Amino acid sequence: MTASATAATGAATDYDVIIVGAGMSGLYLIHRLRELGFTVRCYEAGDGVGGTWYWNRYPGCRFDSESWAYGYSWSQELLEEWNWSEHFAAQPETERYLNHVADKFDLRRDIQLSTRVAGARYDAATNTWTVETAHGEQATARYFVTAVGVLSAPYTPDIPGRDDFQGLALHTAEWPKEPIDFSARRIAVIGSGATAVQLITEVGKNVGHMTVFQRTPNYCLPLGNSPIGDEEMARIKQDYPEIFRKCRESFGAFPYNFDPRSAFDVSDEERRRIYEEMYAEPGFRIWLGNFFDILTDRRANDTMAEFVREKIRGRVDDPETARKLTPTDYPFGTKRVPLESGYFETFNRANVELVDLNEEPIERITANGVKTSSREYAVDTIVYATGFDAVTGALVRMDIRGEDGQALADKWADGPRTYLGLTTAGFPNMFIVVGPQNAASFCNVPRCIEQNVEWVTDCIAWLRDRGVARIAARPESEQAWVEHCEALINATLLPETDSWFMGANIPGKKRVFLNYAGGAMEYRQQCDDAAQAGYAGFALT
Ligand code: NA7
């Protein structure tokens, strides 16, 4: 290791910046920090780059955001040379894309793969961070930046007997690299979220027998995927400036925005026509480009919820199965809306069955399968599509210690507390990219990743240029930010529903909204205002 050449002040460190994670955030952080003249080290637990797109290689895994609005926007050359094959690309293509980025910008020389960060400790005397890997290796830096993603700590429920199972058990986010042939297997899938919806549809095309264990049905909507030919890709390339402009001006950083009208500003017939039109359109427009009050007014929401229920009933042959697949007891759009490509029709196949866990809860896993209160389902494979300890999980699983040895996990035991969703009081010189109370975790993520990375790297450069050695969020700014986040979410219907947005999918986790509900534009404005005011809300030393 070489001593950092650019640390402006304070004790020498091995690097200016240590980054955790070589996913979409980490890769851009390395590139941008290097351009600004900093030395960086990035530790990555996987044996390849790509983060989410490295780990989630289950059958059917693909974008729910438009490919061409998802890729990085910061390199014209990259935009010009990369061709997406589909409007919603599958995981292997995205993993290839991110490997291409790592190679093109020579990022690998600063990335240490197969290295999990166990913890990081702030030393107030030297104003440095010491980062320790799971192998016991240590390195120091002036700044510690987490880029661990919001959906990277897989969650497998602690069902009695889980370890007794004699067959193959897999979590979707820890999928093996070798393909699995399901054609003669009897499989159980536990879960029915966005991941399960993709997996069930794909595996259902060629499976011996599949039993889906569903706790909560979802308001799934059509993805509307299609291939992109050469001519269309050429048009998209020409449109990139306009596409990214639209994303910058939208609530969720998508190329569309909420309709400023209320659902009741139009007649019943017109509303129906608009819903039909959106149902036939690709992507999330029907969720995040719908009437603005769909997510704030229960009566408006009911019009949409009932529309989706009707669609589900119309697509599932068996009325009893259709009933089980139809959500009735929570508002539309308050859980992440899964996008699907034939999900409901999968349940019309003779070899696919649905178990409603509200009617027959799982009692235990046995050596041979899944036992509910009604019967034992014998299977040779169990797929846990049971999600993640979202947003905070990957952060608090590391032993991160700030001033006076305070553990981040203890500080956030009653819910995360941040300033601007990028810093937390008591942890100077630490930045959290795509963390809690940050628009990025409720956004077309790469668009917000770019904003997060640019803000953090600009800040670090600003500090260096002015000889400022230490930046620390003020507790009062943090309190105001927490209250701002609470006020925003309480104006919506989202707190009514148990979801990972609310931390409610993890037993014992504090039930609190984990994201930022003001939208990407408002969020960017708040961050920019703080920066332009000389990093208002921070103590600079
Ligand atoms: P999700 O959306 O958290 O879905 C997890 C699913 O697993 C969901 O259907 C859960 O039911 C179910 N689950 C969780 N625990 C249990 C237990 N103990 N028993 C039965 N079923 C259970 O995770 P995904 O991976 O699908 O998606 C995560 C994000 O990735 C998604 O939002 C996109 O942004 C991409 P529940 O609904 O909690 O009743």
mmCIF file of N, CA and C in Angstrom, residues 126-248:
data_model
loop_
_atom_site.group_PDB
_atom_site.id
_atom_site.type_symbol
_atom_site.label_atom_id
_atom_site.label_comp_id
_atom_site.label_asym_id
_atom_site.label_seq_id
_atom_site.Cartn_x
_atom_site.Cartn_y
_atom_site.Cartn_z
ATOM 1 N N THR A 126 -6.827 11.019 14.970
ATOM 2 C CA THR A 126 -6.182 11.209 13.663
ATOM 3 C C THR A 126 -7.188 11.608 12.593
ATOM 4 N N ASN A 127 -8.462 11.566 12.962
ATOM 5 C CA ASN A 127 -9.530 11.889 12.021
ATOM 6 C C ASN A 127 -9.458 10.990 10.786
ATOM 7 N N THR A 128 -9.321 9.721 11.037
ATOM 8 C CA THR A 128 -9.235 8.747 9.935
ATOM 9 C C THR A 128 -10.162 7.577 10.218
ATOM 10 N N TRP A 129 -10.413 6.802 9.199
ATOM 11 C CA TRP A 129 -11.194 5.571 9.325
ATOM 12 C C TRP A 129 -10.268 4.378 9.115
ATOM 13 N N THR A 130 -10.421 3.365 9.963
ATOM 14 C CA THR A 130 -9.704 2.100 9.760
ATOM 15 C C THR A 130 -10.750 1.056 9.393
ATOM 16 N N VAL A 131 -10.530 0.456 8.253
ATOM 17 C CA VAL A 131 -11.506 -0.502 7.735
ATOM 18 C C VAL A 131 -10.897 -1.890 7.851
ATOM 19 N N GLU A 132 -11.684 -2.832 8.374
ATOM 20 C CA GLU A 132 -11.167 -4.190 8.542
ATOM 21 C C GLU A 132 -11.992 -5.164 7.717
ATOM 22 N N THR A 133 -11.313 -6.024 6.986
ATOM 23 C CA THR A 133 -12.029 -7.004 6.160
ATOM 24 C C THR A 133 -12.270 -8.276 6.978
ATOM 25 N N ALA A 134 -13.106 -9.132 6.440
ATOM 26 C CA ALA A 134 -13.404 -10.391 7.127
ATOM 27 C C ALA A 134 -12.174 -11.296 7.200
ATOM 28 N N HIS A 135 -11.176 -11.033 6.336
ATOM 29 C CA HIS A 135 -9.929 -11.817 6.421
ATOM 30 C C HIS A 135 -8.972 -11.230 7.455
ATOM 31 N N GLY A 136 -9.355 -10.116 8.085
ATOM 32 C CA GLY A 136 -8.498 -9.517 9.107
ATOM 33 C C GLY A 136 -7.525 -8.463 8.563
ATOM 34 N N GLU A 137 -7.638 -8.167 7.282
ATOM 35 C CA GLU A 137 -6.779 -7.140 6.689
ATOM 36 C C GLU A 137 -7.288 -5.755 7.113
ATOM 37 N N GLN A 138 -6.368 -4.815 7.360
ATOM 38 C CA GLN A 138 -6.790 -3.468 7.752
ATOM 39 C C GLN A 138 -6.222 -2.421 6.804
ATOM 40 N N ALA A 139 -6.979 -1.350 6.597
ATOM 41 C CA ALA A 139 -6.463 -0.225 5.801
ATOM 42 C C ALA A 139 -7.101 1.048 6.341
ATOM 43 N N THR A 140 -6.379 2.161 6.170
ATOM 44 C CA THR A 140 -6.890 3.432 6.682
ATOM 45 C C THR A 140 -7.215 4.392 5.532
ATOM 46 N N ALA A 141 -8.147 5.297 5.811
ATOM 47 C CA ALA A 141 -8.524 6.300 4.817
ATOM 48 C C ALA A 141 -9.053 7.534 5.530
ATOM 49 N N ARG A 142 -9.029 8.636 4.807
ATOM 50 C CA ARG A 142 -9.604 9.876 5.358
ATOM 51 C C ARG A 142 -11.148 9.787 5.304
ATOM 52 N N TYR A 143 -11.646 9.186 4.247
ATOM 53 C CA TYR A 143 -13.109 9.086 4.075
ATOM 54 C C TYR A 143 -13.526 7.633 3.908
ATOM 55 N N PHE A 144 -14.677 7.330 4.462
ATOM 56 C CA PHE A 144 -15.234 5.979 4.375
ATOM 57 C C PHE A 144 -16.591 6.117 3.678
ATOM 58 N N VAL A 145 -16.743 5.469 2.540
ATOM 59 C CA VAL A 145 -17.979 5.620 1.764
ATOM 60 C C VAL A 145 -18.610 4.245 1.547
ATOM 61 N N THR A 146 -19.839 4.078 2.020
ATOM 62 C CA THR A 146 -20.524 2.806 1.788
ATOM 63 C C THR A 146 -21.329 2.912 0.488
ATOM 64 N N ALA A 147 -21.230 1.873 -0.306
ATOM 65 C CA ALA A 147 -21.967 1.811 -1.578
ATOM 66 C C ALA A 147 -22.526 0.398 -1.680
ATOM 67 N N VAL A 148 -23.287 0.023 -0.643
ATOM 68 C CA VAL A 148 -23.674 -1.381 -0.494
ATOM 69 C C VAL A 148 -25.068 -1.687 -1.049
ATOM 70 N N GLY A 149 -25.736 -0.683 -1.591
ATOM 71 C CA GLY A 149 -27.052 -0.947 -2.185
ATOM 72 C C GLY A 149 -28.135 -1.059 -1.128
ATOM 73 N N VAL A 150 -29.383 -1.027 -1.582
ATOM 74 C CA VAL A 150 -30.498 -1.092 -0.623
ATOM 75 C C VAL A 150 -31.072 -2.493 -0.485
ATOM 76 N N LEU A 151 -30.788 -3.347 -1.454
ATOM 77 C CA LEU A 151 -31.376 -4.694 -1.435
ATOM 78 C C LEU A 151 -30.236 -5.699 -1.582
ATOM 79 N N SER A 152 -29.382 -5.732 -0.554
ATOM 80 C CA SER A 152 -28.181 -6.564 -0.670
ATOM 81 C C SER A 152 -27.946 -7.446 0.546
ATOM 82 N N ALA A 153 -28.804 -7.349 1.541
ATOM 83 C CA ALA A 153 -28.684 -8.242 2.699
ATOM 84 C C ALA A 153 -29.847 -9.239 2.616
ATOM 85 N N PRO A 154 -29.632 -10.392 1.980
ATOM 86 C CA PRO A 154 -30.743 -11.333 1.770
ATOM 87 C C PRO A 154 -31.368 -11.764 3.090
ATOM 88 N N TYR A 155 -32.675 -11.945 3.053
ATOM 89 C CA TYR A 155 -33.395 -12.361 4.259
ATOM 90 C C TYR A 155 -34.051 -13.715 4.023
ATOM 91 N N THR A 156 -33.698 -14.681 4.858
ATOM 92 C CA THR A 156 -34.349 -15.994 4.827
ATOM 93 C C THR A 156 -35.069 -16.174 6.155
ATOM 94 N N PRO A 157 -36.384 -16.346 6.129
ATOM 95 C CA PRO A 157 -37.102 -16.442 7.411
ATOM 96 C C PRO A 157 -36.672 -17.667 8.208
ATOM 97 N N ASP A 158 -36.724 -17.483 9.505
ATOM 98 C CA ASP A 158 -36.276 -18.531 10.410
ATOM 99 C C ASP A 158 -37.426 -19.504 10.656
ATOM 100 N N ILE A 159 -37.759 -20.282 9.634
ATOM 101 C CA ILE A 159 -38.886 -21.223 9.751
ATOM 102 C C ILE A 159 -38.388 -22.472 10.478
ATOM 103 N N PRO A 160 -39.129 -22.977 11.468
ATOM 104 C CA PRO A 160 -38.659 -24.162 12.190
ATOM 105 C C PRO A 160 -38.324 -25.298 11.218
ATOM 106 N N GLY A 161 -37.230 -25.965 11.493
ATOM 107 C CA GLY A 161 -36.840 -27.127 10.689
ATOM 108 C C GLY A 161 -36.099 -26.784 9.407
ATOM 109 N N ARG A 162 -35.772 -25.496 9.228
ATOM 110 C CA ARG A 162 -35.176 -25.063 7.956
ATOM 111 C C ARG A 162 -33.937 -25.888 7.581
ATOM 112 N N ASP A 163 -33.149 -26.223 8.585
ATOM 113 C CA ASP A 163 -31.908 -26.951 8.278
ATOM 114 C C ASP A 163 -32.122 -28.449 8.108
ATOM 115 N N ASP A 164 -33.348 -28.904 8.360
ATOM 116 C CA ASP A 164 -33.604 -30.350 8.221
ATOM 117 C C ASP A 164 -33.767 -30.766 6.757
ATOM 118 N N PHE A 165 -34.054 -29.802 5.904
ATOM 119 C CA PHE A 165 -34.393 -30.119 4.513
ATOM 120 C C PHE A 165 -33.220 -30.826 3.821
ATOM 121 N N GLN A 166 -33.529 -31.921 3.156
ATOM 122 C CA GLN A 166 -32.470 -32.736 2.535
ATOM 123 C C GLN A 166 -32.232 -32.383 1.068
ATOM 124 N N GLY A 167 -33.120 -31.587 0.501
ATOM 125 C CA GLY A 167 -32.968 -31.240 -0.918
ATOM 126 C C GLY A 167 -32.134 -29.985 -1.103
ATOM 127 N N LEU A 168 -32.344 -29.340 -2.252
ATOM 128 C CA LEU A 168 -31.610 -28.121 -2.596
ATOM 129 C C LEU A 168 -32.397 -26.907 -2.095
ATOM 130 N N ALA A 169 -31.764 -26.069 -1.270
ATOM 131 C CA ALA A 169 -32.432 -24.846 -0.786
ATOM 132 C C ALA A 169 -31.623 -23.643 -1.255
ATOM 133 N N LEU A 170 -32.319 -22.668 -1.836
ATOM 134 C CA LEU A 170 -31.629 -21.508 -2.413
ATOM 135 C C LEU A 170 -32.367 -20.225 -2.076
ATOM 136 N N HIS A 171 -31.615 -19.175 -1.810
ATOM 137 C CA HIS A 171 -32.215 -17.833 -1.770
ATOM 138 C C HIS A 171 -31.964 -17.200 -3.140
ATOM 139 N N THR A 172 -32.932 -16.460 -3.637
ATOM 140 C CA THR A 172 -32.808 -15.906 -4.997
ATOM 141 C C THR A 172 -31.592 -14.990 -5.160
ATOM 142 N N ALA A 173 -31.181 -14.326 -4.075
ATOM 143 C CA ALA A 173 -30.060 -13.391 -4.179
ATOM 144 C C ALA A 173 -28.718 -14.079 -3.940
ATOM 145 N N GLU A 174 -28.745 -15.394 -3.775
ATOM 146 C CA GLU A 174 -27.481 -16.139 -3.615
ATOM 147 C C GLU A 174 -27.514 -17.309 -4.578
ATOM 148 N N TRP A 175 -27.886 -17.011 -5.798
ATOM 149 C CA TRP A 175 -28.131 -18.043 -6.801
ATOM 150 C C TRP A 175 -26.804 -18.533 -7.386
ATOM 151 N N PRO A 176 -26.666 -19.846 -7.622
ATOM 152 C CA PRO A 176 -25.404 -20.347 -8.188
ATOM 153 C C PRO A 176 -25.200 -19.872 -9.631
ATOM 154 N N LYS A 177 -23.942 -19.871 -10.065
ATOM 155 C CA LYS A 177 -23.660 -19.415 -11.428
ATOM 156 C C LYS A 177 -24.061 -20.449 -12.477
ATOM 157 N N GLU A 178 -24.038 -21.724 -12.098
ATOM 158 C CA GLU A 178 -24.392 -22.771 -13.063
ATOM 159 C C GLU A 178 -25.916 -22.844 -13.171
ATOM 160 N N PRO A 179 -26.430 -22.933 -14.397
ATOM 161 C CA PRO A 179 -27.889 -23.018 -14.539
ATOM 162 C C PRO A 179 -28.439 -24.305 -13.903
ATOM 163 N N ILE A 180 -29.665 -24.245 -13.410
ATOM 164 C CA ILE A 180 -30.302 -25.428 -12.819
ATOM 165 C C ILE A 180 -31.423 -25.870 -13.759
ATOM 166 N N ASP A 181 -31.466 -27.156 -14.038
ATOM 167 C CA ASP A 181 -32.536 -27.698 -14.881
ATOM 168 C C ASP A 181 -33.718 -28.066 -13.970
ATOM 169 N N PHE A 182 -34.814 -27.351 -14.133
ATOM 170 C CA PHE A 182 -35.981 -27.589 -13.273
ATOM 171 C C PHE A 182 -36.988 -28.550 -13.893
ATOM 172 N N SER A 183 -36.682 -29.031 -15.104
ATOM 173 C CA SER A 183 -37.728 -29.723 -15.867
ATOM 174 C C SER A 183 -38.229 -30.996 -15.184
ATOM 175 N N ALA A 184 -37.394 -31.593 -14.341
ATOM 176 C CA ALA A 184 -37.866 -32.804 -13.656
ATOM 177 C C ALA A 184 -37.935 -32.587 -12.145
ATOM 178 N N ARG A 185 -37.808 -31.339 -11.717
ATOM 179 C CA ARG A 185 -37.816 -31.083 -10.272
ATOM 180 C C ARG A 185 -39.209 -30.729 -9.754
ATOM 181 N N ARG A 186 -39.396 -31.032 -8.482
ATOM 182 C CA ARG A 186 -40.587 -30.559 -7.753
ATOM 183 C C ARG A 186 -40.107 -29.432 -6.855
ATOM 184 N N ILE A 187 -40.588 -28.230 -7.132
ATOM 185 C CA ILE A 187 -40.021 -27.121 -6.361
ATOM 186 C C ILE A 187 -41.083 -26.371 -5.568
ATOM 187 N N ALA A 188 -40.626 -25.832 -4.428
ATOM 188 C CA ALA A 188 -41.448 -24.935 -3.618
ATOM 189 C C ALA A 188 -40.849 -23.552 -3.744
ATOM 190 N N VAL A 189 -41.689 -22.551 -4.000
ATOM 191 C CA VAL A 189 -41.220 -21.163 -3.977
ATOM 192 C C VAL A 189 -41.930 -20.477 -2.824
ATOM 193 N N ILE A 190 -41.142 -19.914 -1.907
ATOM 194 C CA ILE A 190 -41.742 -19.171 -0.790
ATOM 195 C C ILE A 190 -41.571 -17.691 -1.083
ATOM 196 N N GLY A 191 -42.701 -16.965 -1.161
ATOM 197 C CA GLY A 191 -42.668 -15.544 -1.469
ATOM 198 C C GLY A 191 -43.408 -15.248 -2.767
ATOM 199 N N SER A 192 -43.883 -14.002 -2.874
ATOM 200 C CA SER A 192 -44.615 -13.592 -4.076
ATOM 201 C C SER A 192 -44.375 -12.117 -4.380
ATOM 202 N N GLY A 193 -43.162 -11.633 -4.046
ATOM 203 C CA GLY A 193 -42.783 -10.247 -4.348
ATOM 204 C C GLY A 193 -42.253 -10.140 -5.781
ATOM 205 N N ALA A 194 -41.603 -9.006 -6.068
ATOM 206 C CA ALA A 194 -41.129 -8.739 -7.431
ATOM 207 C C ALA A 194 -40.179 -9.831 -7.927
ATOM 208 N N THR A 195 -39.344 -10.347 -7.028
ATOM 209 C CA THR A 195 -38.398 -11.400 -7.404
ATOM 210 C C THR A 195 -39.146 -12.685 -7.731
ATOM 211 N N ALA A 196 -40.020 -13.099 -6.820
ATOM 212 C CA ALA A 196 -40.771 -14.341 -7.013
ATOM 213 C C ALA A 196 -41.571 -14.286 -8.310
ATOM 214 N N VAL A 197 -42.159 -13.137 -8.590
ATOM 215 C CA VAL A 197 -42.998 -12.995 -9.793
ATOM 216 C C VAL A 197 -42.167 -13.274 -11.048
ATOM 217 N N GLN A 198 -40.950 -12.749 -11.089
ATOM 218 C CA GLN A 198 -40.077 -13.012 -12.248
ATOM 219 C C GLN A 198 -39.683 -14.483 -12.298
ATOM 220 N N LEU A 199 -39.268 -15.008 -11.139
ATOM 221 C CA LEU A 199 -38.763 -16.388 -11.090
ATOM 222 C C LEU A 199 -39.862 -17.399 -11.414
ATOM 223 N N ILE A 200 -41.024 -17.221 -10.806
ATOM 224 C CA ILE A 200 -42.128 -18.180 -10.988
ATOM 225 C C ILE A 200 -42.522 -18.245 -12.468
ATOM 226 N N THR A 201 -42.582 -17.080 -13.114
ATOM 227 C CA THR A 201 -42.980 -17.041 -14.518
ATOM 228 C C THR A 201 -41.965 -17.779 -15.384
ATOM 229 N N GLU A 202 -40.688 -17.556 -15.117
ATOM 230 C CA GLU A 202 -39.649 -18.178 -15.944
ATOM 231 C C GLU A 202 -39.551 -19.680 -15.669
ATOM 232 N N VAL A 203 -39.485 -20.045 -14.399
ATOM 233 C CA VAL A 203 -39.351 -21.469 -14.050
ATOM 234 C C VAL A 203 -40.612 -22.227 -14.474
ATOM 235 N N GLY A 204 -41.759 -21.549 -14.368
ATOM 236 C CA GLY A 204 -43.031 -22.193 -14.706
ATOM 237 C C GLY A 204 -43.109 -22.677 -16.148
ATOM 238 N N LYS A 205 -42.254 -22.126 -17.009
ATOM 239 C CA LYS A 205 -42.287 -22.520 -18.432
ATOM 240 C C LYS A 205 -41.782 -23.945 -18.629
ATOM 241 N N ASN A 206 -40.959 -24.421 -17.689
ATOM 242 C CA ASN A 206 -40.392 -25.768 -17.863
ATOM 243 C C ASN A 206 -40.001 -26.355 -16.505
ATOM 244 N N VAL A 207 -41.005 -26.768 -15.782
ATOM 245 C CA VAL A 207 -40.756 -27.296 -14.437
ATOM 246 C C VAL A 207 -41.524 -28.601 -14.260
ATOM 247 N N GLY A 208 -40.953 -29.510 -13.449
ATOM 248 C CA GLY A 208 -41.689 -30.742 -13.156
ATOM 249 C C GLY A 208 -42.990 -30.392 -12.440
ATOM 250 N N HIS A 209 -42.861 -29.798 -11.264
ATOM 251 C CA HIS A 209 -44.027 -29.338 -10.508
ATOM 252 C C HIS A 209 -43.594 -28.177 -9.627
ATOM 253 N N MET A 210 -44.446 -27.168 -9.515
ATOM 254 C CA MET A 210 -44.089 -26.001 -8.685
ATOM 255 C C MET A 210 -45.242 -25.657 -7.745
ATOM 256 N N THR A 211 -44.912 -25.497 -6.461
ATOM 257 C CA THR A 211 -45.896 -25.036 -5.486
ATOM 258 C C THR A 211 -45.445 -23.675 -4.973
ATOM 259 N N VAL A 212 -46.314 -22.695 -5.101
ATOM 260 C CA VAL A 212 -45.981 -21.336 -4.671
ATOM 261 C C VAL A 212 -46.676 -21.070 -3.338
ATOM 262 N N PHE A 213 -45.868 -20.689 -2.338
ATOM 263 C CA PHE A 213 -46.404 -20.377 -1.010
ATOM 264 C C PHE A 213 -46.494 -18.865 -0.881
ATOM 265 N N GLN A 214 -47.708 -18.361 -0.909
ATOM 266 C CA GLN A 214 -47.932 -16.911 -0.953
ATOM 267 C C GLN A 214 -48.539 -16.411 0.358
ATOM 268 N N ARG A 215 -47.902 -15.376 0.927
ATOM 269 C CA ARG A 215 -48.480 -14.764 2.133
ATOM 270 C C ARG A 215 -49.337 -13.554 1.757
ATOM 271 N N THR A 216 -48.828 -12.742 0.835
ATOM 272 C CA THR A 216 -49.590 -11.548 0.418
ATOM 273 C C THR A 216 -49.631 -11.487 -1.105
ATOM 274 N N PRO A 217 -50.824 -11.449 -1.706
ATOM 275 C CA PRO A 217 -50.884 -11.276 -3.161
ATOM 276 C C PRO A 217 -50.492 -9.852 -3.543
ATOM 277 N N ASN A 218 -50.006 -9.681 -4.757
ATOM 278 C CA ASN A 218 -49.545 -8.362 -5.202
ATOM 279 C C ASN A 218 -50.353 -7.840 -6.386
ATOM 280 N N TYR A 219 -50.381 -6.514 -6.502
ATOM 281 C CA TYR A 219 -51.013 -5.858 -7.653
ATOM 282 C C TYR A 219 -50.013 -5.858 -8.815
ATOM 283 N N CYS A 220 -49.741 -7.047 -9.380
ATOM 284 C CA CYS A 220 -48.739 -7.132 -10.450
ATOM 285 C C CYS A 220 -49.301 -6.537 -11.740
ATOM 286 N N LEU A 221 -48.429 -5.891 -12.498
ATOM 287 C CA LEU A 221 -48.840 -5.238 -13.750
ATOM 288 C C LEU A 221 -47.919 -5.657 -14.883
ATOM 289 N N PRO A 222 -48.409 -5.601 -16.121
ATOM 290 C CA PRO A 222 -47.584 -6.088 -17.238
ATOM 291 C C PRO A 222 -46.319 -5.268 -17.454
ATOM 292 N N LEU A 223 -45.203 -5.979 -17.681
ATOM 293 C CA LEU A 223 -43.922 -5.323 -17.954
ATOM 294 C C LEU A 223 -43.910 -4.726 -19.365
ATOM 295 N N GLY A 224 -44.446 -5.480 -20.322
ATOM 296 C CA GLY A 224 -44.484 -4.974 -21.708
ATOM 297 C C GLY A 224 -43.119 -4.953 -22.368
ATOM 298 N N ASN A 225 -42.325 -5.985 -22.110
ATOM 299 C CA ASN A 225 -40.970 -6.022 -22.693
ATOM 300 C C ASN A 225 -41.021 -6.290 -24.196
ATOM 301 N N SER A 226 -39.999 -5.822 -24.914
ATOM 302 C CA SER A 226 -39.859 -6.142 -26.346
ATOM 303 C C SER A 226 -38.408 -5.923 -26.750
ATOM 304 N N PRO A 227 -38.001 -6.569 -27.868
ATOM 305 C CA PRO A 227 -36.612 -6.393 -28.318
ATOM 306 C C PRO A 227 -36.377 -4.980 -28.856
ATOM 307 N N ILE A 228 -35.119 -4.575 -28.853
ATOM 308 C CA ILE A 228 -34.738 -3.298 -29.473
ATOM 309 C C ILE A 228 -33.897 -3.621 -30.707
ATOM 310 N N GLY A 229 -34.368 -3.226 -31.859
ATOM 311 C CA GLY A 229 -33.608 -3.450 -33.101
ATOM 312 C C GLY A 229 -32.583 -2.340 -33.311
ATOM 313 N N ASP A 230 -31.778 -2.475 -34.359
ATOM 314 C CA ASP A 230 -30.698 -1.503 -34.608
ATOM 315 C C ASP A 230 -31.228 -0.086 -34.809
ATOM 316 N N GLU A 231 -32.306 0.009 -35.599
ATOM 317 C CA GLU A 231 -32.837 1.353 -35.892
ATOM 318 C C GLU A 231 -33.364 2.026 -34.641
ATOM 319 N N GLU A 232 -34.072 1.227 -33.837
ATOM 320 C CA GLU A 232 -34.641 1.810 -32.615
ATOM 321 C C GLU A 232 -33.522 2.221 -31.655
ATOM 322 N N MET A 233 -32.480 1.395 -31.579
ATOM 323 C CA MET A 233 -31.361 1.735 -30.680
ATOM 324 C C MET A 233 -30.698 3.027 -31.147
ATOM 325 N N ALA A 234 -30.587 3.188 -32.465
ATOM 326 C CA ALA A 234 -29.980 4.423 -32.994
ATOM 327 C C ALA A 234 -30.835 5.635 -32.594
ATOM 328 N N ARG A 235 -32.171 5.455 -32.650
ATOM 329 C CA ARG A 235 -33.074 6.553 -32.249
ATOM 330 C C ARG A 235 -32.926 6.871 -30.766
ATOM 331 N N ILE A 236 -32.848 5.802 -29.968
ATOM 332 C CA ILE A 236 -32.691 5.996 -28.514
ATOM 333 C C ILE A 236 -31.416 6.788 -28.230
ATOM 334 N N LYS A 237 -30.344 6.443 -28.945
ATOM 335 C CA LYS A 237 -29.068 7.150 -28.721
ATOM 336 C C LYS A 237 -29.206 8.641 -29.021
ATOM 337 N N GLN A 238 -29.934 8.919 -30.082
ATOM 338 C CA GLN A 238 -30.161 10.340 -30.400
ATOM 339 C C GLN A 238 -30.988 11.031 -29.322
ATOM 340 N N ASP A 239 -31.878 10.239 -28.718
ATOM 341 C CA ASP A 239 -32.803 10.818 -27.729
ATOM 342 C C ASP A 239 -32.220 10.902 -26.324
ATOM 343 N N TYR A 240 -31.024 10.364 -26.098
ATOM 344 C CA TYR A 240 -30.519 10.311 -24.729
ATOM 345 C C TYR A 240 -30.619 11.640 -23.968
ATOM 346 N N PRO A 241 -30.227 12.768 -24.581
ATOM 347 C CA PRO A 241 -30.319 14.016 -23.803
ATOM 348 C C PRO A 241 -31.744 14.273 -23.306
ATOM 349 N N GLU A 242 -32.715 13.995 -24.181
ATOM 350 C CA GLU A 242 -34.115 14.226 -23.828
ATOM 351 C C GLU A 242 -34.589 13.207 -22.769
ATOM 352 N N ILE A 243 -34.156 11.962 -22.915
ATOM 353 C CA ILE A 243 -34.527 10.916 -21.949
ATOM 354 C C ILE A 243 -34.025 11.305 -20.555
ATOM 355 N N PHE A 244 -32.754 11.705 -20.474
ATOM 356 C CA PHE A 244 -32.198 12.022 -19.153
ATOM 357 C C PHE A 244 -32.772 13.333 -18.610
ATOM 358 N N ARG A 245 -33.140 14.236 -19.506
ATOM 359 C CA ARG A 245 -33.804 15.461 -19.031
ATOM 360 C C ARG A 245 -35.131 15.103 -18.374
ATOM 361 N N LYS A 246 -35.906 14.239 -19.054
ATOM 362 C CA LYS A 246 -37.194 13.829 -18.487
ATOM 363 C C LYS A 246 -36.982 13.153 -17.132
ATOM 364 N N CYS A 247 -35.990 12.292 -17.049
ATOM 365 C CA CYS A 247 -35.725 11.598 -15.786
ATOM 366 C C CYS A 247 -35.403 12.609 -14.683
ATOM 367 N N ARG A 248 -34.612 13.629 -15.050
ATOM 368 C CA ARG A 248 -34.238 14.639 -14.045
ATOM 369 C C ARG A 248 -35.449 15.409 -13.551
#
